[in-house]
Short mmCIF file of C-alpha atoms in Angstrom, two decimals:
data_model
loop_
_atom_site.label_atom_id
_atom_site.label_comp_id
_atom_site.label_asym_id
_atom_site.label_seq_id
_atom_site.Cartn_x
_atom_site.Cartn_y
_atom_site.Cartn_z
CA UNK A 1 -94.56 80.76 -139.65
CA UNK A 2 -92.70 80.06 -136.55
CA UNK A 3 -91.35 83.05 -134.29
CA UNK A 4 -87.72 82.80 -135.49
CA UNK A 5 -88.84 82.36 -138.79
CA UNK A 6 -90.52 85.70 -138.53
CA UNK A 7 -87.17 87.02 -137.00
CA UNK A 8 -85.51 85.46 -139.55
CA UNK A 9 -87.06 87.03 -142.80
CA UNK A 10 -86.88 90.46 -141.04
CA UNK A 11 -83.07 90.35 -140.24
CA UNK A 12 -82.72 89.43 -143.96
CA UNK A 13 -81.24 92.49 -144.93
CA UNK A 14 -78.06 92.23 -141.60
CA UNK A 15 -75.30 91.02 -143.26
CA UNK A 16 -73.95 88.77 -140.72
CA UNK A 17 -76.38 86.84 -138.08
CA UNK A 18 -76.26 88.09 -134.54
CA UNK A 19 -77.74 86.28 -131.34
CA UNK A 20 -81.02 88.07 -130.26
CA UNK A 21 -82.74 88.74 -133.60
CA UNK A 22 -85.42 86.26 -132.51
CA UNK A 23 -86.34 88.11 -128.97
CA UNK A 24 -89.63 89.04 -128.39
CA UNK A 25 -90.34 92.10 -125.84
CA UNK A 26 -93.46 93.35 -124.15
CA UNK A 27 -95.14 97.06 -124.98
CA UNK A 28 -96.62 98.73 -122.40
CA UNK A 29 -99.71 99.37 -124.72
CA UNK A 30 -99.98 95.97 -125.12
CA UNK A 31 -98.73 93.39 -127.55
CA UNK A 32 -94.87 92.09 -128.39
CA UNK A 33 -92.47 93.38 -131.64
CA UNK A 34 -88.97 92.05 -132.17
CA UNK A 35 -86.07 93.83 -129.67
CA UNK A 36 -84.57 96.21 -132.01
CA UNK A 37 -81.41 96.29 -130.04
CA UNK A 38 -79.63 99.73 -131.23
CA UNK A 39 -76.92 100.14 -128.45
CA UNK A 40 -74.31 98.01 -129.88
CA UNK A 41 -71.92 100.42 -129.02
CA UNK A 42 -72.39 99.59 -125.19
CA UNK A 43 -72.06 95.94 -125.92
CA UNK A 44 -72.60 94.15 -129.23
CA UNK A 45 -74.82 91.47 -129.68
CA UNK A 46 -72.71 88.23 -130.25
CA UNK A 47 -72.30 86.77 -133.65
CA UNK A 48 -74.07 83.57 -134.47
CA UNK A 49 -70.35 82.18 -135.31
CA UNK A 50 -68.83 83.53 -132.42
CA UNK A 51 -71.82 81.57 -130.25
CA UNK A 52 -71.70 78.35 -132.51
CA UNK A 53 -67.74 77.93 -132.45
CA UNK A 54 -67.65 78.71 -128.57
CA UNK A 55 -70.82 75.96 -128.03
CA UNK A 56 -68.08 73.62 -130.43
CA UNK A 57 -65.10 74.05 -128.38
CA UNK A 58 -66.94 74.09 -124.64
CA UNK A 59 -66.74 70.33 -124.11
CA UNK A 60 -63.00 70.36 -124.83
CA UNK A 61 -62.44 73.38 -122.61
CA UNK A 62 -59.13 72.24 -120.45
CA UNK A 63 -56.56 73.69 -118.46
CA UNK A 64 -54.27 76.75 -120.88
CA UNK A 65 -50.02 75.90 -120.89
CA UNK A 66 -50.06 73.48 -117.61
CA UNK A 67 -51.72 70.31 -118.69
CA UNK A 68 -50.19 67.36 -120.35
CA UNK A 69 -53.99 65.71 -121.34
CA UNK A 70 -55.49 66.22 -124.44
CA UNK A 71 -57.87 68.94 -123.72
CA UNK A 72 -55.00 71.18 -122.55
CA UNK A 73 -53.04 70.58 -125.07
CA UNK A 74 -55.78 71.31 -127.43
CA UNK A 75 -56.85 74.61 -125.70
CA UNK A 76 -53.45 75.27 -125.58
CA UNK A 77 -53.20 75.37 -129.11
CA UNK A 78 -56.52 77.53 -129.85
CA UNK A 79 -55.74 79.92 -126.94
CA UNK A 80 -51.92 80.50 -128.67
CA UNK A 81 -53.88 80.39 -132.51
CA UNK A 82 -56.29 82.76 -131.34
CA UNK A 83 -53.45 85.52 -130.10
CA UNK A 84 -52.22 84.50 -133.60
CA UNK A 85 -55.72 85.29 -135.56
CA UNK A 86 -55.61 88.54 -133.93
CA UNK A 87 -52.27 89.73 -134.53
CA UNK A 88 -53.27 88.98 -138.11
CA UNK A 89 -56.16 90.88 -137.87
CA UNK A 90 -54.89 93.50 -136.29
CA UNK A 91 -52.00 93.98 -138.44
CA UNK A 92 -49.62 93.60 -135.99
CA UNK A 93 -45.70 93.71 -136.30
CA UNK A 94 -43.43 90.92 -136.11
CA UNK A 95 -42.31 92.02 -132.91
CA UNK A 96 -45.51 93.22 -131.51
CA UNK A 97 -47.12 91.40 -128.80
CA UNK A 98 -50.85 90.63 -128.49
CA UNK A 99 -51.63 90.72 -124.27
CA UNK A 100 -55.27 89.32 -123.27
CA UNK A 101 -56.85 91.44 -121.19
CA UNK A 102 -60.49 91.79 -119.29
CA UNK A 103 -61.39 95.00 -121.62
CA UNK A 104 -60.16 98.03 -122.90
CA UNK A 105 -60.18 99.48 -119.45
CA UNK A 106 -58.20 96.77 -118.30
CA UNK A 107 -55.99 97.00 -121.37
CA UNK A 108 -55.55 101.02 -120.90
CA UNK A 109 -55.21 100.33 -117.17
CA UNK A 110 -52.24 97.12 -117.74
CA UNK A 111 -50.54 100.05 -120.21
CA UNK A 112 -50.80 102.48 -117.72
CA UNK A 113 -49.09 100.44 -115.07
CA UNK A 114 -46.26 99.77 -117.44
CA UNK A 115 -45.16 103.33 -118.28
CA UNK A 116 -42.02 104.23 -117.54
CA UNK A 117 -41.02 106.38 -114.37
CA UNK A 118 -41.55 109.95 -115.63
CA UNK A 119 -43.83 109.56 -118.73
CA UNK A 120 -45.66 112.65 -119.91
CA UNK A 121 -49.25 111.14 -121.00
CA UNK A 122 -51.41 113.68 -123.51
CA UNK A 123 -55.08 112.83 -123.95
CA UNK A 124 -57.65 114.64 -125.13
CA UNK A 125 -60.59 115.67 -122.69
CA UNK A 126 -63.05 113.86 -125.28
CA UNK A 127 -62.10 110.54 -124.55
CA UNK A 128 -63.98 107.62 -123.03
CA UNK A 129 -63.00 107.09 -119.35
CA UNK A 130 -61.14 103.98 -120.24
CA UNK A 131 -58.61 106.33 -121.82
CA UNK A 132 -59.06 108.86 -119.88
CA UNK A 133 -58.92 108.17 -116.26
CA UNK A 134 -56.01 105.13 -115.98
CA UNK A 135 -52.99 107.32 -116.14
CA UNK A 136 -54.01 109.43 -113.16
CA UNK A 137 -53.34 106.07 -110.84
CA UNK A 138 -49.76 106.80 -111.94
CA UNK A 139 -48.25 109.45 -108.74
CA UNK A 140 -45.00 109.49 -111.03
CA UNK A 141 -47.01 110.40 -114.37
CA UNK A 142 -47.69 113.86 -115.68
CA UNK A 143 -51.10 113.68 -117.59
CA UNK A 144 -51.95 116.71 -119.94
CA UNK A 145 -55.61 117.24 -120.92
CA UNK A 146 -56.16 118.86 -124.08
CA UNK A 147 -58.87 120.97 -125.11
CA UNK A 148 -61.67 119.17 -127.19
CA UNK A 149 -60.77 120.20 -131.03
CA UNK A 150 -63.60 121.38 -133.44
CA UNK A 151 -62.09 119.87 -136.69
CA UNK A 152 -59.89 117.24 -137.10
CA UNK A 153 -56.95 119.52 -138.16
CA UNK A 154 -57.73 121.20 -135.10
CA UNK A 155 -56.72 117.87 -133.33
CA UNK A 156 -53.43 117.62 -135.12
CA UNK A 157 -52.29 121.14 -134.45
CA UNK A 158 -53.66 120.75 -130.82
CA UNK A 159 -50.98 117.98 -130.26
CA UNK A 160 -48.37 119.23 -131.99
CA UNK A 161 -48.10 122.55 -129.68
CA UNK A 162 -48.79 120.15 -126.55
CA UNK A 163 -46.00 117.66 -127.65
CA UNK A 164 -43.50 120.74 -128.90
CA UNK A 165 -43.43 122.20 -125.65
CA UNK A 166 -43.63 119.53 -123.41
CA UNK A 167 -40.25 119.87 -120.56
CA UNK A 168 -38.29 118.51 -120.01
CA UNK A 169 -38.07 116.15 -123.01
CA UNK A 170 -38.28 112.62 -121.76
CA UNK A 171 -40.68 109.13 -123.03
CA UNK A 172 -44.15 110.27 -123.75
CA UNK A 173 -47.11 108.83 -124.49
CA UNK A 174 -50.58 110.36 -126.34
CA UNK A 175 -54.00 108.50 -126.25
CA UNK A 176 -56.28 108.75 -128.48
CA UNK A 177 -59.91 106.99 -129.51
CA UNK A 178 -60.80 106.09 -132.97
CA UNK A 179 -63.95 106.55 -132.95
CA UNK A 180 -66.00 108.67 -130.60
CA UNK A 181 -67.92 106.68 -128.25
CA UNK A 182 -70.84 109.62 -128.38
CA UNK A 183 -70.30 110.78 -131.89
CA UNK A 184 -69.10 108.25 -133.99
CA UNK A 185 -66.94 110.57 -135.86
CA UNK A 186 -63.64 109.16 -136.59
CA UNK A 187 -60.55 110.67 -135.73
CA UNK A 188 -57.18 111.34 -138.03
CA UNK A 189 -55.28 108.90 -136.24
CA UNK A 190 -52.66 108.66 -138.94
CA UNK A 191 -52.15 112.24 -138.69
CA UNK A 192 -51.78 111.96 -134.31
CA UNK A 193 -49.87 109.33 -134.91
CA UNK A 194 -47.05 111.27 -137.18
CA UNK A 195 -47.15 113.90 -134.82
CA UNK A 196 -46.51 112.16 -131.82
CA UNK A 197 -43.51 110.51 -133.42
CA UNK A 198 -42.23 113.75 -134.81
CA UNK A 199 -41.71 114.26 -131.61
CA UNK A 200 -40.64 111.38 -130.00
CA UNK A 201 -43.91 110.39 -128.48
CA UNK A 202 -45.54 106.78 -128.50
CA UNK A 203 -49.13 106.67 -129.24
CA UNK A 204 -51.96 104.26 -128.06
CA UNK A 205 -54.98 103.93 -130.11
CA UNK A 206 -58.55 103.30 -127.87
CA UNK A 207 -60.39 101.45 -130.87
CA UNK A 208 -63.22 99.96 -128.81
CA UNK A 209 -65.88 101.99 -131.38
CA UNK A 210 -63.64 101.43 -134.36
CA UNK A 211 -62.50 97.83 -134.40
CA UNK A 212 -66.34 96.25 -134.88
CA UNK A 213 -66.89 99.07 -137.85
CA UNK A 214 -63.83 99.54 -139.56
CA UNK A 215 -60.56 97.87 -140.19
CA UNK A 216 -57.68 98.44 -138.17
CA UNK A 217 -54.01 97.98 -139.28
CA UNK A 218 -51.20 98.88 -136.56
CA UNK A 219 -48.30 99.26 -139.12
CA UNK A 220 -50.83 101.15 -141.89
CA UNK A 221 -52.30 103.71 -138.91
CA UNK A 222 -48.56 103.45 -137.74
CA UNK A 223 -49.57 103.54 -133.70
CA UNK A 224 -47.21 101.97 -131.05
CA UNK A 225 -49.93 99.89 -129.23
CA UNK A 226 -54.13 99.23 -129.78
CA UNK A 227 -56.65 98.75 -127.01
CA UNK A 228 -60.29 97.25 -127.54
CA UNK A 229 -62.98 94.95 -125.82
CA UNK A 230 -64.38 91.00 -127.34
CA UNK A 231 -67.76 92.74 -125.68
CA UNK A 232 -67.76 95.27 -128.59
CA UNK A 233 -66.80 92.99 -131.00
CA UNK A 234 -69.86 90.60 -130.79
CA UNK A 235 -67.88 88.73 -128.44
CA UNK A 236 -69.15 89.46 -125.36
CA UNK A 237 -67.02 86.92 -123.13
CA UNK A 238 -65.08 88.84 -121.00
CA UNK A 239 -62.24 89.28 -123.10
CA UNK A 240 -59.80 92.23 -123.89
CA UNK A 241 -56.69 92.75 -126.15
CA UNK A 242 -53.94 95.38 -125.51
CA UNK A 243 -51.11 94.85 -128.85
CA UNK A 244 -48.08 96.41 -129.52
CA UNK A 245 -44.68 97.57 -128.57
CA UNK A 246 -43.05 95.06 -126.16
CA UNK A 247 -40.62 96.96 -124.63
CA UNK A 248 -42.28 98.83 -122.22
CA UNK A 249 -44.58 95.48 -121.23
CA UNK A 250 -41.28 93.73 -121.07
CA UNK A 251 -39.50 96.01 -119.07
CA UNK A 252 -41.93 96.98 -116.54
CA UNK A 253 -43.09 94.53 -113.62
CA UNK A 254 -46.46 91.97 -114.50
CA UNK A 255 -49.61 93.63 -114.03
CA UNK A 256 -50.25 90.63 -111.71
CA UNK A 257 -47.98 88.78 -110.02
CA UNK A 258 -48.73 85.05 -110.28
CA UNK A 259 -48.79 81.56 -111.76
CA UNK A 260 -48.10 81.82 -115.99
CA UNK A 261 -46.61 85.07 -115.78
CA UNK A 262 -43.35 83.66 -113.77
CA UNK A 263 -41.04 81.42 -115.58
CA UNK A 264 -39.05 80.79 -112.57
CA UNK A 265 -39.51 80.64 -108.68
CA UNK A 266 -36.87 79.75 -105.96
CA UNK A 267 -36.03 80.45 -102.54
CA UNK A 268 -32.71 82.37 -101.16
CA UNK A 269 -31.17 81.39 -98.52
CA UNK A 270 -32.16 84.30 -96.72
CA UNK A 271 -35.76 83.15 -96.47
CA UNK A 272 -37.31 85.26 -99.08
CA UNK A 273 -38.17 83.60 -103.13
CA UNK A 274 -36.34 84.80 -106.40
CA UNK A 275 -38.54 85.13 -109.42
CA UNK A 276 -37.53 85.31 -113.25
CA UNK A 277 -40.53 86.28 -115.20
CA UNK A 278 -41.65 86.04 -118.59
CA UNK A 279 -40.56 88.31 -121.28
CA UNK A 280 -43.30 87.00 -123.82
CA UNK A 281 -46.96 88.22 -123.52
CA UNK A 282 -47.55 85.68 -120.74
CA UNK A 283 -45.73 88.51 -118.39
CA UNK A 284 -48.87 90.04 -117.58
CA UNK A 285 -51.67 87.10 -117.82
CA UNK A 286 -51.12 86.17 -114.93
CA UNK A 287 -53.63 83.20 -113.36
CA UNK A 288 -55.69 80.79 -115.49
CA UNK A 289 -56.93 82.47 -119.05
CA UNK A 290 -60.18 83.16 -120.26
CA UNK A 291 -59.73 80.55 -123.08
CA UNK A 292 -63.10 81.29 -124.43
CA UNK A 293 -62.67 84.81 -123.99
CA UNK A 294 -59.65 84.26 -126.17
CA UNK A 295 -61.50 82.09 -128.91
CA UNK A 296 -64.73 84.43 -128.90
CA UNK A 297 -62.61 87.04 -130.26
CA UNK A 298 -60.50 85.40 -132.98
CA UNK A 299 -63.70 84.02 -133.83
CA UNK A 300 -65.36 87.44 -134.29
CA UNK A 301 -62.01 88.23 -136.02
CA UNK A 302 -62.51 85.56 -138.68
CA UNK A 303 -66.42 86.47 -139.23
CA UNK A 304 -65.70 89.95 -140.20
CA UNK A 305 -62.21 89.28 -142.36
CA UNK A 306 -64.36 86.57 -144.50
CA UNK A 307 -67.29 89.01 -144.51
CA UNK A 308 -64.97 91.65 -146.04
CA UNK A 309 -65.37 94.86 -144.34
CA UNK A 310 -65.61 96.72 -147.49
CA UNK A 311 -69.09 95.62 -147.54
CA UNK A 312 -69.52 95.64 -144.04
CA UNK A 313 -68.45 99.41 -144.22
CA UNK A 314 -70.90 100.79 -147.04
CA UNK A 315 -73.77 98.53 -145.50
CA UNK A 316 -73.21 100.76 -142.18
CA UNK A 317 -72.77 104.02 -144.21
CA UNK A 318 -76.54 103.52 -145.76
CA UNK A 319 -77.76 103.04 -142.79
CA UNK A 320 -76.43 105.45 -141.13
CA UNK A 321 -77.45 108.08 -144.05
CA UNK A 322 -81.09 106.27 -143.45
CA UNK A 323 -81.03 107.16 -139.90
CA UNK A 324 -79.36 110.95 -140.35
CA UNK A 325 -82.03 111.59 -143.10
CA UNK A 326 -84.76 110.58 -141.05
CA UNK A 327 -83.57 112.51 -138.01
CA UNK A 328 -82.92 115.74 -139.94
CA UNK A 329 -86.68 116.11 -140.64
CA UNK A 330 -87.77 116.37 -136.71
CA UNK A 331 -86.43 119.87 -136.51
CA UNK A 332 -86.83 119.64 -132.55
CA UNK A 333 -83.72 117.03 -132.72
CA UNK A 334 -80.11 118.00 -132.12
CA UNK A 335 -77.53 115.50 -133.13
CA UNK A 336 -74.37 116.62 -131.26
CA UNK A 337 -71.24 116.80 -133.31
CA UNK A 338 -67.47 117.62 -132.33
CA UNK A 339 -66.46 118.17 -136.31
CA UNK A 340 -69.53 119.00 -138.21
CA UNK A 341 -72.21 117.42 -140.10
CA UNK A 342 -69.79 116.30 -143.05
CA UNK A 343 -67.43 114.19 -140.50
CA UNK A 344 -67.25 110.72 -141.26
CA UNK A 345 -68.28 108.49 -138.86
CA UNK A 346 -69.18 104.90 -137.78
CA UNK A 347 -72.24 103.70 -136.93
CA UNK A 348 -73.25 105.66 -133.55
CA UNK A 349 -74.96 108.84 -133.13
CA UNK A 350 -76.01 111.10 -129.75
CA UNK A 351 -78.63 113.86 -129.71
CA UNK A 352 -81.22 115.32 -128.05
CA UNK A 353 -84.61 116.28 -128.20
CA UNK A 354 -86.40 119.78 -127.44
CA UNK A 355 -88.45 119.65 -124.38
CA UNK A 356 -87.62 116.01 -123.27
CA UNK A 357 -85.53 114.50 -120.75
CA UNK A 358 -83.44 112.74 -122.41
CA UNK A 359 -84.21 109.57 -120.21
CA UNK A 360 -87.79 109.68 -120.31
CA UNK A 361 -87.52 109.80 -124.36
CA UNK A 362 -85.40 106.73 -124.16
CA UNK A 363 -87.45 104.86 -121.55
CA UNK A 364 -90.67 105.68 -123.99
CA UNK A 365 -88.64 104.53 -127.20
CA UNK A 366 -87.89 100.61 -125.22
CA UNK A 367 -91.52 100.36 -123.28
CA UNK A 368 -93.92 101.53 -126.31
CA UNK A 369 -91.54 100.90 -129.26
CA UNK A 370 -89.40 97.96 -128.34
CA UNK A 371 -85.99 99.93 -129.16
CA UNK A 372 -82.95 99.59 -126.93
CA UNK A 373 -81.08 102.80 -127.20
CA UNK A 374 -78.73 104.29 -124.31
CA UNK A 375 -79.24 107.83 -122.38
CA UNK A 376 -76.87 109.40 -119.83
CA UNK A 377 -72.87 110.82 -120.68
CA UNK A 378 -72.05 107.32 -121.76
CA UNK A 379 -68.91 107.65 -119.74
CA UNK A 380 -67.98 110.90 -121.59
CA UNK A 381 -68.77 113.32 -119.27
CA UNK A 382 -66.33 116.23 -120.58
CA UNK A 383 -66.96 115.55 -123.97
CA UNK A 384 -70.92 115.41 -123.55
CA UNK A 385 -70.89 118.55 -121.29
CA UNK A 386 -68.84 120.41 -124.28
CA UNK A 387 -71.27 119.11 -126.50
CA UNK A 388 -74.16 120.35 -124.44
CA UNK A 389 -72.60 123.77 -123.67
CA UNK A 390 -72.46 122.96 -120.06
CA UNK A 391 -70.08 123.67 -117.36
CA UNK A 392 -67.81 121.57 -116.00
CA UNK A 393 -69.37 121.57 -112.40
CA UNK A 394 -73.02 120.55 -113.30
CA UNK A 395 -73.74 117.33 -112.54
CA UNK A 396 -74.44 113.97 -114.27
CA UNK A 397 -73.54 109.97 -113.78
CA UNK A 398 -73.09 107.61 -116.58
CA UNK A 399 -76.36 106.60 -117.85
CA UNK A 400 -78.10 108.03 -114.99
CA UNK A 401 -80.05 111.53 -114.85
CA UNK A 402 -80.43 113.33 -111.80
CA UNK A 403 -83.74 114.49 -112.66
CA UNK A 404 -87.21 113.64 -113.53
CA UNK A 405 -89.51 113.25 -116.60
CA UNK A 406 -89.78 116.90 -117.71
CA UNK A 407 -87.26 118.39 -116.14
CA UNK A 408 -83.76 120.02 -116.91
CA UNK A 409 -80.86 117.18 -116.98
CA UNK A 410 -77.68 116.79 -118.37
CA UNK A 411 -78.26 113.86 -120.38
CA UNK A 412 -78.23 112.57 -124.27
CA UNK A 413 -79.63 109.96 -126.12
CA UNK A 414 -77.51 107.37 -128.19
CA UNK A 415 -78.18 104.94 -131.33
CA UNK A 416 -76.07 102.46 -132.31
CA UNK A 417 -76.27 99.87 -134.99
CA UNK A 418 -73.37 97.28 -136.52
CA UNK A 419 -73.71 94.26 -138.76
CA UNK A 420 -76.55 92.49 -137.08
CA UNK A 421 -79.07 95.84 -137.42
CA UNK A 422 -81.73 94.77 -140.24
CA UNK A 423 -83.29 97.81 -141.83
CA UNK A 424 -86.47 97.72 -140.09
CA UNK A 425 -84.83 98.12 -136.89
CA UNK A 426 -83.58 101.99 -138.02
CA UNK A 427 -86.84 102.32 -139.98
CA UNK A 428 -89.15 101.83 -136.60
CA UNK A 429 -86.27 104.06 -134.33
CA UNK A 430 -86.93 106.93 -137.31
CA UNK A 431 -90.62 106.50 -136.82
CA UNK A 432 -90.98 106.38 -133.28
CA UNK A 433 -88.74 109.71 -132.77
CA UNK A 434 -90.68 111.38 -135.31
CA UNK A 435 -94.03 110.06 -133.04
CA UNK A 436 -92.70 110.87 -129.85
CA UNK A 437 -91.74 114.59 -130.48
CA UNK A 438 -95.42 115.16 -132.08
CA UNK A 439 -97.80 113.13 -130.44
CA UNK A 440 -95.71 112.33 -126.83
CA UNK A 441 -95.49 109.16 -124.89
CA UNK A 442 -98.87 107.33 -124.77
CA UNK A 443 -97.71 106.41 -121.26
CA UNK A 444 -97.15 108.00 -117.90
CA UNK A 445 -93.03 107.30 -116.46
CA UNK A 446 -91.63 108.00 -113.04
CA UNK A 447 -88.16 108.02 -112.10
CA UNK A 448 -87.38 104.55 -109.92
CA UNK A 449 -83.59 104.43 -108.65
CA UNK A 450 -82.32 107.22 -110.80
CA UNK A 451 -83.66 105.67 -113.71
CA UNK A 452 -86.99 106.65 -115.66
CA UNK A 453 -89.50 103.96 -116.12
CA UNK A 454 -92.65 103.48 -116.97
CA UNK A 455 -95.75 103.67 -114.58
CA UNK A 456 -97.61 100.71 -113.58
CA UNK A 457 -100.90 100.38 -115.32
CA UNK A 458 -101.00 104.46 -116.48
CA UNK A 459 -101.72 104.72 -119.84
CA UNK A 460 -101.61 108.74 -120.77
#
């Protein structure tokens, strides 16, 4: 049987093909298994459709809304049907517009630019720093950061006394994730939502963990805009969607000032140029589109609509009861938890691990398991300091510790699976945490640019 045959028959049980099932990696003890890539929550693993339909449409790639040939005119068309799948998918209003971005940063940041003069932002210190950081670039902004809640009603009640006495009473906007980037554990956005427009606040939704796991409807959560990256949503092209509200995107100046965003360009007679810009989405995309970008994510759109996310969703839940179960019998794992261990959640998980770093356990789980996990504050850091009972001066980089095998950092460890994860991929992770915290790496590491790897020829 061939190699991706092998791959093959063991990602029977993933419910939609992903690129990278076939990948063979090294062990430092010597031999190859499968990748069994569980960090999908740093970047998914592309669909097989997504790849296929982009490797279809490549050769007709042309020139987006400026081209009279054929191939513009046809990328035209599937840059303009793509916006179109994704409204659908998205739920989006009639008069919502669907902006394409670079990523959810870039989405957060283009929403963050557009605020009116004198907005009062609320965001909760647990977010991701895509949500968390853009509204500081804003000198005429007033950013609130609220407490991390410990229940979800906590969150609700947290907002409401922010929002209630919030002076003096002008627009306002609250951010919120949908899904915890470190946790997984969803959050009551319905609930935010009402409150924020009980108060006369808009409300953006960060759903850059929630859109690959769960659906998302704009009108059913009832949130004024959604943010989220292609990368996430095993379409990793370089592709981003911000969708809402238009007003304040049609109001506000372009993000970027260029070709496609201006409708209209003319010079005055005092020297100087005149410009009428677009009022459609095309306001703030400026400069030639990612077209492919574009298409990956309808594409990925499509995949997981015909899939039906119903069984999409209790797939995940198994497996993430699988992985929880097998966890909960290593008594020297934490898993860390904002809401408790009865929250729902989608398919990622942090913890950590008695007497390990939690770098050097990760850097042992990829060299002498072949398991891609993810180690650091996972750009988190007040929510993963809370979580670790830390205070707010120690220090700690995304995905980097600052110290050594054995010693005391301020780091986690995450797992993440989605649709591509077979069963045998959580089955070995369970297995090699349970043989790592009893019988220890069967290899020597050292830390190499701020990153623990493993030692050249040093077996333990």
């Amino acid at each position: 049987m061939s190699v991706s045959a092998v791959a093959a028959d063991r990602s029977v049980c993933a419910p939609l093909p992903v690129l990278g099932r076939d990948v063979l990696v090294p062990l430092v003890t010597g031999g190859e298994v499968d990748y069994a890539a569980l960090d999908y929550a740093a970047s998914a693993p592309a669909l097989q459709r997504v790849w296929d339909d982009v490797a279809a449409y490549a050769p007709y790639y042309g020139s987006v809304h400026r081209g009279a040939g054929y191939l513009s005119q046809l990328s035209t068309d599937l840059f303009e049907n793509s916006r179109r799948t994704i409204a659908e998918f998205l739920g989006c209003r009639a008069e919502d517009q669907v902006v394409f971005t670079r990523s959810t940063t870039d989405s957060l940041n283009l929403l963050a630019a557009v605020l009116p003069q004198g907005t009062r932002v609320f965001v909760f210190e647990t977010e991701h720093h895509a949500s968390l950081l853009p509204w500081e670039q804003r000198p005429d902004v007033e950013v609130t950061y609220l407490n991390a809640p410990r229940t979800p009603q906590q969150a609700v009640d947290t907002l409401e006394k922010a929002l209630a006495g919030r002076e003096p009473y002008g627009p306002a906007l609250v951010c919120v994730t949908g899904a915890s980037n470190v946790t997984g554990e969803l959050w009551p956005v319905q609930e935010l939502a009402a409150a924020a427009h009980a108060h006369g606040a808009r409300i953006v939704l960060d759903a850059a963990q929630l859109v690959p796991h769960h659906p998302v409807d704009l009108g059913e959560l009832d949130v004024d805009w959604v943010a989220f990256s292609g990368h996430k949503l095993y379409a990793p092209f370089g592709a981003g969607v911000l969708a809402g509200r238009a007003d304040w995107l049609r109001d506000a100046d372009p993000y970027l000032a260029g070709g496609g965003a201006s409708r209209k360009v003319s010079r005055r007679t005092d020297g100087g140029v005149d410009v009428e810009w677009h009022t459609t989405a095309a306001r703030h995309e400026a400069g030639s589109p990612n077209v492919i970008g574009a298409y990956a994510i309808a594409s990925a759109c499509q995949a997981l609509t015909e899939a039906g996310f119903d069984g999409l969703v209790a797939r995940e839940q198994e497996l993430i009861a699988r992985l929880r179960a097998g966890l909960a019998d290593v008594p020297e794992v934490t898993v860390l938890s904002l809401f408790g261990e009865d929250a729902a959640r989608v398919g990622v998980l942090s913890f950590v691990v008695e007497g390990w770093n939690s770098s050097h356990f990760a850097a042992a789980l990829s060299a002498e398991y072949g398991i891609g996990v993810r180690d650091g504050l996972f750009c988190a850091h007040p929510l993963v300091r809370t979580l670790l009972g830390s205070e707010p001066q120690d220090p700690g980089e995304c995905g980097a510790p600052d110290a050594a095998p054995g010693e005391k950092s301020l780091n986690a460890i995450r797992v993440s699976l989605g649709v591509g994860t077979p069963d045998e991929h959580v089955d070995r992770f369970v297995r090699a945490v349970r043989e790592l915290v009893t019988h220890g790496a069967r290899w020597n590491y050292r830390t190499e640019d701020g990153r623990c790897v493993p030692a050249a020829r040093s077996a333990v």
